[in-house]
mmCIF file of N, CA and C in Angstrom:
data_model
loop_
_atom_site.group_PDB
_atom_site.id
_atom_site.type_symbol
_atom_site.label_atom_id
_atom_site.label_comp_id
_atom_site.label_asym_id
_atom_site.label_seq_id
_atom_site.Cartn_x
_atom_site.Cartn_y
_atom_site.Cartn_z
ATOM 1 N N MET A 116 0.955 -1.505 0.242
ATOM 2 C CA MET A 116 -0.072 -0.013 -0.131
ATOM 3 C C MET A 116 1.064 1.380 -0.430
ATOM 4 N N SER A 117 0.057 2.373 -0.921
ATOM 5 C CA SER A 117 1.204 3.501 -0.153
ATOM 6 C C SER A 117 0.588 4.526 0.642
ATOM 7 N N ALA A 118 1.344 5.532 1.156
ATOM 8 C CA ALA A 118 1.064 6.234 2.201
ATOM 9 C C ALA A 118 0.485 7.892 1.841
ATOM 10 N N ILE A 119 -0.257 8.097 2.091
ATOM 11 C CA ILE A 119 -0.773 9.576 2.066
ATOM 12 C C ILE A 119 -0.514 10.430 3.656
ATOM 13 N N ASN A 120 -0.539 11.877 3.340
ATOM 14 C CA ASN A 120 -0.194 12.597 4.551
ATOM 15 C C ASN A 120 -1.836 13.087 4.985
ATOM 16 N N ILE A 121 -1.604 13.162 6.646
ATOM 17 C CA ILE A 121 -2.712 13.790 6.928
ATOM 18 C C ILE A 121 -2.685 14.328 8.187
ATOM 19 N N ILE A 122 -3.476 15.507 8.820
ATOM 20 C CA ILE A 122 -2.594 16.457 9.739
ATOM 21 C C ILE A 122 -3.595 16.293 10.797
ATOM 22 N N VAL A 123 -3.056 16.105 11.906
ATOM 23 C CA VAL A 123 -3.658 15.702 13.576
ATOM 24 C C VAL A 123 -2.682 16.493 14.337
ATOM 25 N N ASP A 124 -3.823 17.160 14.998
ATOM 26 C CA ASP A 124 -3.487 18.302 16.032
ATOM 27 C C ASP A 124 -2.271 19.525 15.368
ATOM 28 N N GLY A 125 -2.132 19.820 13.841
ATOM 29 C CA GLY A 125 -1.198 20.752 13.476
ATOM 30 C C GLY A 125 -0.078 19.933 13.138
ATOM 31 N N ARG A 126 0.362 18.632 12.837
ATOM 32 C CA ARG A 126 1.699 18.098 12.474
ATOM 33 C C ARG A 126 0.918 16.975 11.532
ATOM 34 N N THR A 127 1.721 17.242 10.300
ATOM 35 C CA THR A 127 1.999 16.032 9.010
ATOM 36 C C THR A 127 2.373 14.605 9.487
ATOM 37 N N LEU A 128 1.373 13.952 9.100
ATOM 38 C CA LEU A 128 1.878 12.161 9.170
ATOM 39 C C LEU A 128 1.531 11.103 8.325
ATOM 40 N N ALA A 129 2.462 10.848 7.956
ATOM 41 C CA ALA A 129 2.102 9.463 6.732
ATOM 42 C C ALA A 129 1.557 8.926 7.375
ATOM 43 N N VAL A 130 0.760 8.189 6.953
ATOM 44 C CA VAL A 130 -0.799 6.950 6.895
ATOM 45 C C VAL A 130 -0.521 6.149 5.940
ATOM 46 N N GLU A 131 -0.818 5.129 6.335
ATOM 47 C CA GLU A 131 -1.322 4.136 5.025
ATOM 48 C C GLU A 131 -2.828 4.467 4.634
ATOM 49 N N GLU A 132 -2.942 4.662 3.087
ATOM 50 C CA GLU A 132 -4.180 4.733 2.528
ATOM 51 C C GLU A 132 -4.997 3.485 3.163
ATOM 52 N N ASN A 133 -6.110 3.170 2.828
ATOM 53 C CA ASN A 133 -7.763 2.630 3.116
ATOM 54 C C ASN A 133 -7.358 2.575 4.640
ATOM 55 N N ALA A 134 -6.322 2.949 5.486
ATOM 56 C CA ALA A 134 -6.777 2.509 7.008
ATOM 57 C C ALA A 134 -7.608 3.436 7.703
ATOM 58 N N THR A 135 -8.462 3.004 9.150
ATOM 59 C CA THR A 135 -9.366 4.160 9.752
ATOM 60 C C THR A 135 -8.458 5.464 10.323
ATOM 61 N N VAL A 136 -9.294 6.245 10.423
ATOM 62 C CA VAL A 136 -8.381 7.201 11.136
ATOM 63 C C VAL A 136 -7.848 6.932 12.437
ATOM 64 N N ALA A 137 -8.505 5.885 13.431
ATOM 65 C CA ALA A 137 -8.420 5.506 14.951
ATOM 66 C C ALA A 137 -6.785 4.560 14.149
ATOM 67 N N VAL A 138 -7.180 3.414 13.328
ATOM 68 C CA VAL A 138 -5.936 3.083 13.257
ATOM 69 C C VAL A 138 -4.621 4.117 12.360
ATOM 70 N N ALA A 139 -4.316 4.622 11.935
ATOM 71 C CA ALA A 139 -3.826 5.359 11.378
ATOM 72 C C ALA A 139 -2.667 6.329 12.913
ATOM 73 N N LEU A 140 -4.249 7.166 13.577
ATOM 74 C CA LEU A 140 -3.505 7.015 14.564
ATOM 75 C C LEU A 140 -2.954 6.714 16.021
ATOM 76 N N LEU A 141 -3.554 5.088 16.006
ATOM 77 C CA LEU A 141 -2.839 4.402 16.628
ATOM 78 C C LEU A 141 -1.185 4.164 16.345
ATOM 79 N N ASP A 142 -1.095 4.228 14.943
ATOM 80 C CA ASP A 142 0.365 3.651 14.724
ATOM 81 C C ASP A 142 1.323 4.553 14.602
ATOM 82 N N ALA A 143 0.411 5.727 14.588
ATOM 83 C CA ALA A 143 1.401 6.969 14.852
ATOM 84 C C ALA A 143 1.917 7.214 16.363
ATOM 85 N N ARG A 144 1.229 6.278 17.815
ATOM 86 C CA ARG A 144 1.391 6.223 18.602
ATOM 87 C C ARG A 144 0.705 7.119 19.392
ATOM 88 N N GLU A 145 -0.388 7.606 18.443
ATOM 89 C CA GLU A 145 -1.400 8.795 19.384
ATOM 90 C C GLU A 145 -2.315 7.720 20.036
ATOM 91 N N TYR A 146 -2.538 7.863 21.503
ATOM 92 C CA TYR A 146 -3.125 6.768 22.028
ATOM 93 C C TYR A 146 -4.378 7.757 22.397
ATOM 94 N N ALA A 147 -4.552 9.028 23.542
ATOM 95 C CA ALA A 147 -5.199 9.453 23.834
ATOM 96 C C ALA A 147 -5.813 10.650 22.490
ATOM 97 N N PHE A 148 -7.446 10.175 22.131
ATOM 98 C CA PHE A 148 -8.095 10.613 21.384
ATOM 99 C C PHE A 148 -9.198 11.580 21.576
ATOM 100 N N ARG A 149 -9.509 11.536 22.941
ATOM 101 C CA ARG A 149 -10.158 12.693 23.879
ATOM 102 C C ARG A 149 -10.143 12.417 25.235
ATOM 103 N N THR A 150 -10.716 13.649 25.903
ATOM 104 C CA THR A 150 -10.761 13.652 27.781
ATOM 105 C C THR A 150 -11.804 13.263 27.939
ATOM 106 N N SER A 151 -12.082 12.352 29.062
ATOM 107 C CA SER A 151 -13.510 12.119 29.475
ATOM 108 C C SER A 151 -14.124 13.338 30.415
ATOM 109 N N VAL A 152 -15.295 13.529 31.133
ATOM 110 C CA VAL A 152 -15.470 14.655 31.918
ATOM 111 C C VAL A 152 -14.568 14.929 32.782
ATOM 112 N N SER A 153 -13.969 14.484 33.661
ATOM 113 C CA SER A 153 -13.602 14.143 34.524
ATOM 114 C C SER A 153 -11.888 13.919 34.187
ATOM 115 N N GLY A 154 -11.404 14.502 33.388
ATOM 116 C CA GLY A 154 -10.293 14.609 32.446
ATOM 117 C C GLY A 154 -9.362 13.327 31.910
ATOM 118 N N GLU A 155 -9.832 12.459 31.797
ATOM 119 C CA GLU A 155 -9.095 11.345 31.616
ATOM 120 C C GLU A 155 -8.526 11.101 30.283
ATOM 121 N N ALA A 156 -7.250 10.209 30.161
ATOM 122 C CA ALA A 156 -7.548 10.088 28.433
ATOM 123 C C ALA A 156 -8.367 9.315 27.804
ATOM 124 N N ARG A 157 -8.905 9.336 26.579
ATOM 125 C CA ARG A 157 -9.651 8.051 26.174
ATOM 126 C C ARG A 157 -9.217 7.744 24.528
ATOM 127 N N GLY A 158 -9.476 6.714 24.234
ATOM 128 C CA GLY A 158 -9.075 6.360 22.924
ATOM 129 C C GLY A 158 -9.768 5.186 22.617
ATOM 130 N N PRO A 159 -9.332 4.304 21.976
ATOM 131 C CA PRO A 159 -10.703 3.347 20.769
ATOM 132 C C PRO A 159 -10.585 2.043 21.924
ATOM 133 N N LEU A 160 -11.722 1.904 22.091
ATOM 134 C CA LEU A 160 -12.146 0.615 23.010
ATOM 135 C C LEU A 160 -12.353 -0.598 21.909
ATOM 136 N N CYS A 161 -13.692 0.082 21.036
ATOM 137 C CA CYS A 161 -14.488 -1.468 21.018
ATOM 138 C C CYS A 161 -13.701 -1.702 19.360
ATOM 139 N N GLY A 162 -13.380 -0.590 18.465
ATOM 140 C CA GLY A 162 -13.086 -0.757 17.686
ATOM 141 C C GLY A 162 -14.112 -1.022 16.327
ATOM 142 N N MET A 163 -15.318 -0.810 16.873
ATOM 143 C CA MET A 163 -16.502 -0.843 15.783
ATOM 144 C C MET A 163 -17.858 0.019 15.634
ATOM 145 N N GLY A 164 -17.340 1.145 16.452
ATOM 146 C CA GLY A 164 -18.398 2.504 16.423
ATOM 147 C C GLY A 164 -19.097 1.979 17.566
ATOM 148 N N VAL A 165 -19.472 1.530 18.176
ATOM 149 C CA VAL A 165 -19.905 1.454 19.520
ATOM 150 C C VAL A 165 -19.948 1.637 20.971
ATOM 151 N N CYS A 166 -18.697 1.794 21.270
ATOM 152 C CA CYS A 166 -18.614 2.676 22.482
ATOM 153 C C CYS A 166 -18.078 4.157 22.479
ATOM 154 N N TYR A 167 -17.956 4.941 21.265
ATOM 155 C CA TYR A 167 -17.833 6.551 20.917
ATOM 156 C C TYR A 167 -16.551 6.495 22.016
ATOM 157 N N GLU A 168 -15.494 6.076 22.405
ATOM 158 C CA GLU A 168 -14.593 6.535 22.952
ATOM 159 C C GLU A 168 -13.501 6.878 21.935
ATOM 160 N N CYS A 169 -13.405 6.590 20.878
ATOM 161 C CA CYS A 169 -12.587 7.441 19.711
ATOM 162 C C CYS A 169 -12.902 8.655 18.999
ATOM 163 N N ARG A 170 -13.718 9.443 19.929
ATOM 164 C CA ARG A 170 -14.418 10.448 19.159
ATOM 165 C C ARG A 170 -12.947 11.387 18.775
ATOM 166 N N VAL A 171 -13.225 12.410 17.343
ATOM 167 C CA VAL A 171 -12.211 13.143 17.401
ATOM 168 C C VAL A 171 -12.822 13.963 16.149
ATOM 169 N N THR A 172 -12.225 15.544 15.747
ATOM 170 C CA THR A 172 -12.928 16.490 15.114
ATOM 171 C C THR A 172 -12.174 16.406 13.652
ATOM 172 N N ILE A 173 -13.085 15.715 12.753
ATOM 173 C CA ILE A 173 -12.254 15.303 11.189
ATOM 174 C C ILE A 173 -12.809 16.584 10.577
ATOM 175 N N ASP A 174 -12.011 17.170 9.698
ATOM 176 C CA ASP A 174 -12.038 18.418 8.838
ATOM 177 C C ASP A 174 -13.402 19.162 9.405
ATOM 178 N N GLY A 175 -13.286 19.543 10.691
ATOM 179 C CA GLY A 175 -14.201 20.634 11.544
ATOM 180 C C GLY A 175 -15.373 19.542 11.520
ATOM 181 N N VAL A 176 -15.461 18.788 11.716
ATOM 182 C CA VAL A 176 -16.885 18.263 12.273
ATOM 183 C C VAL A 176 -16.501 17.322 13.380
ATOM 184 N N PRO A 177 -17.069 17.726 14.953
ATOM 185 C CA PRO A 177 -16.850 17.146 15.941
ATOM 186 C C PRO A 177 -17.472 15.945 16.130
ATOM 187 N N HIS A 178 -17.080 14.890 17.253
ATOM 188 C CA HIS A 178 -17.925 14.061 17.398
ATOM 189 C C HIS A 178 -17.943 12.084 16.515
ATOM 190 N N ARG A 179 -16.650 12.505 15.798
ATOM 191 C CA ARG A 179 -16.148 11.801 14.331
ATOM 192 C C ARG A 179 -15.756 10.481 14.840
ATOM 193 N N ARG A 180 -16.316 8.917 14.652
ATOM 194 C CA ARG A 180 -15.914 8.066 15.378
ATOM 195 C C ARG A 180 -14.702 7.565 14.611
ATOM 196 N N ALA A 181 -13.140 7.755 15.326
ATOM 197 C CA ALA A 181 -12.402 7.763 14.053
ATOM 198 C C ALA A 181 -11.972 6.239 13.462
ATOM 199 N N CYS A 182 -13.031 5.483 14.091
ATOM 200 C CA CYS A 182 -12.637 3.344 13.969
ATOM 201 C C CYS A 182 -13.707 3.657 12.759
ATOM 202 N N LEU A 183 -14.768 4.776 12.840
ATOM 203 C CA LEU A 183 -15.592 4.375 11.267
ATOM 204 C C LEU A 183 -15.118 5.288 10.119
ATOM 205 N N VAL A 184 -14.268 5.713 10.182
ATOM 206 C CA VAL A 184 -13.716 7.045 8.933
ATOM 207 C C VAL A 184 -12.363 6.896 8.550
ATOM 208 N N VAL A 185 -12.498 6.272 6.823
ATOM 209 C CA VAL A 185 -11.081 5.828 6.487
ATOM 210 C C VAL A 185 -10.888 7.201 6.244
ATOM 211 N N VAL A 186 -9.152 6.964 6.350
ATOM 212 C CA VAL A 186 -8.679 8.413 6.217
ATOM 213 C C VAL A 186 -8.043 9.125 4.569
ATOM 214 N N ALA A 187 -8.577 9.885 4.372
ATOM 215 C CA ALA A 187 -7.812 10.723 2.613
ATOM 216 C C ALA A 187 -7.266 11.691 3.367
ATOM 217 N N ALA A 188 -6.562 11.871 2.098
ATOM 218 C CA ALA A 188 -5.248 12.743 1.558
ATOM 219 C C ALA A 188 -5.499 14.329 2.246
ATOM 220 N N GLY A 189 -5.188 14.574 2.947
ATOM 221 C CA GLY A 189 -4.957 16.087 3.169
ATOM 222 C C GLY A 189 -6.089 16.065 4.430
ATOM 223 N N MET A 190 -6.829 14.822 4.918
ATOM 224 C CA MET A 190 -7.608 15.252 6.361
ATOM 225 C C MET A 190 -6.857 15.853 7.433
ATOM 226 N N ARG A 191 -7.620 16.797 7.885
ATOM 227 C CA ARG A 191 -7.648 17.598 9.311
ATOM 228 C C ARG A 191 -8.301 16.733 10.543
ATOM 229 N N ILE A 192 -7.492 16.357 11.326
ATOM 230 C CA ILE A 192 -7.733 15.392 12.817
ATOM 231 C C ILE A 192 -7.534 16.288 14.088
ATOM 232 N N GLU A 193 -8.891 16.552 14.762
ATOM 233 C CA GLU A 193 -7.990 17.490 16.135
ATOM 234 C C GLU A 193 -8.642 16.708 17.114
ATOM 235 N N THR A 194 -7.436 16.089 17.899
ATOM 236 C CA THR A 194 -8.293 15.310 19.140
ATOM 237 C C THR A 194 -8.428 15.876 20.215
ATOM 238 N N ALA A 195 -9.591 15.575 20.822
ATOM 239 C CA ALA A 195 -9.654 16.759 22.176
ATOM 240 C C ALA A 195 -8.511 16.155 22.989
ATOM 241 N N ALA A 196 -7.852 15.620 23.065
ATOM 242 C CA ALA A 196 -7.086 15.305 24.477
ATOM 243 C C ALA A 196 -5.678 16.244 23.965
ATOM 244 N N ALA A 197 -5.426 16.796 22.752
ATOM 245 C CA ALA A 197 -4.556 18.074 22.872
ATOM 246 C C ALA A 197 -5.159 19.342 23.348
ATOM 247 N N ARG A 198 -6.237 19.158 23.413
ATOM 248 C CA ARG A 198 -6.756 20.633 23.666
ATOM 249 C C ARG A 198 -6.813 20.758 25.065
ATOM 250 N N ALA A 199 -6.547 19.713 25.929
ATOM 251 C CA ALA A 199 -6.936 19.129 27.400
ATOM 252 C C ALA A 199 -5.845 19.668 28.148
#
């Protein structure tokens, strides 16, 4: 497979095309996708869209489940964990 570039929290990452956002972030050693209401780091748990723990902002749209979205070249991803 070939790699594409995405932007995560302002930095460019080369990731495998056709991977989900969750897989791309985990491969890049990004484990905290959001924070809980009590401030704890959260990341993917189920990997199939049931738990909602992997929510990120993708191209300005908040609360997207990273495990259900396939990466696209130039995609901009913001993790709530980066803002905490």
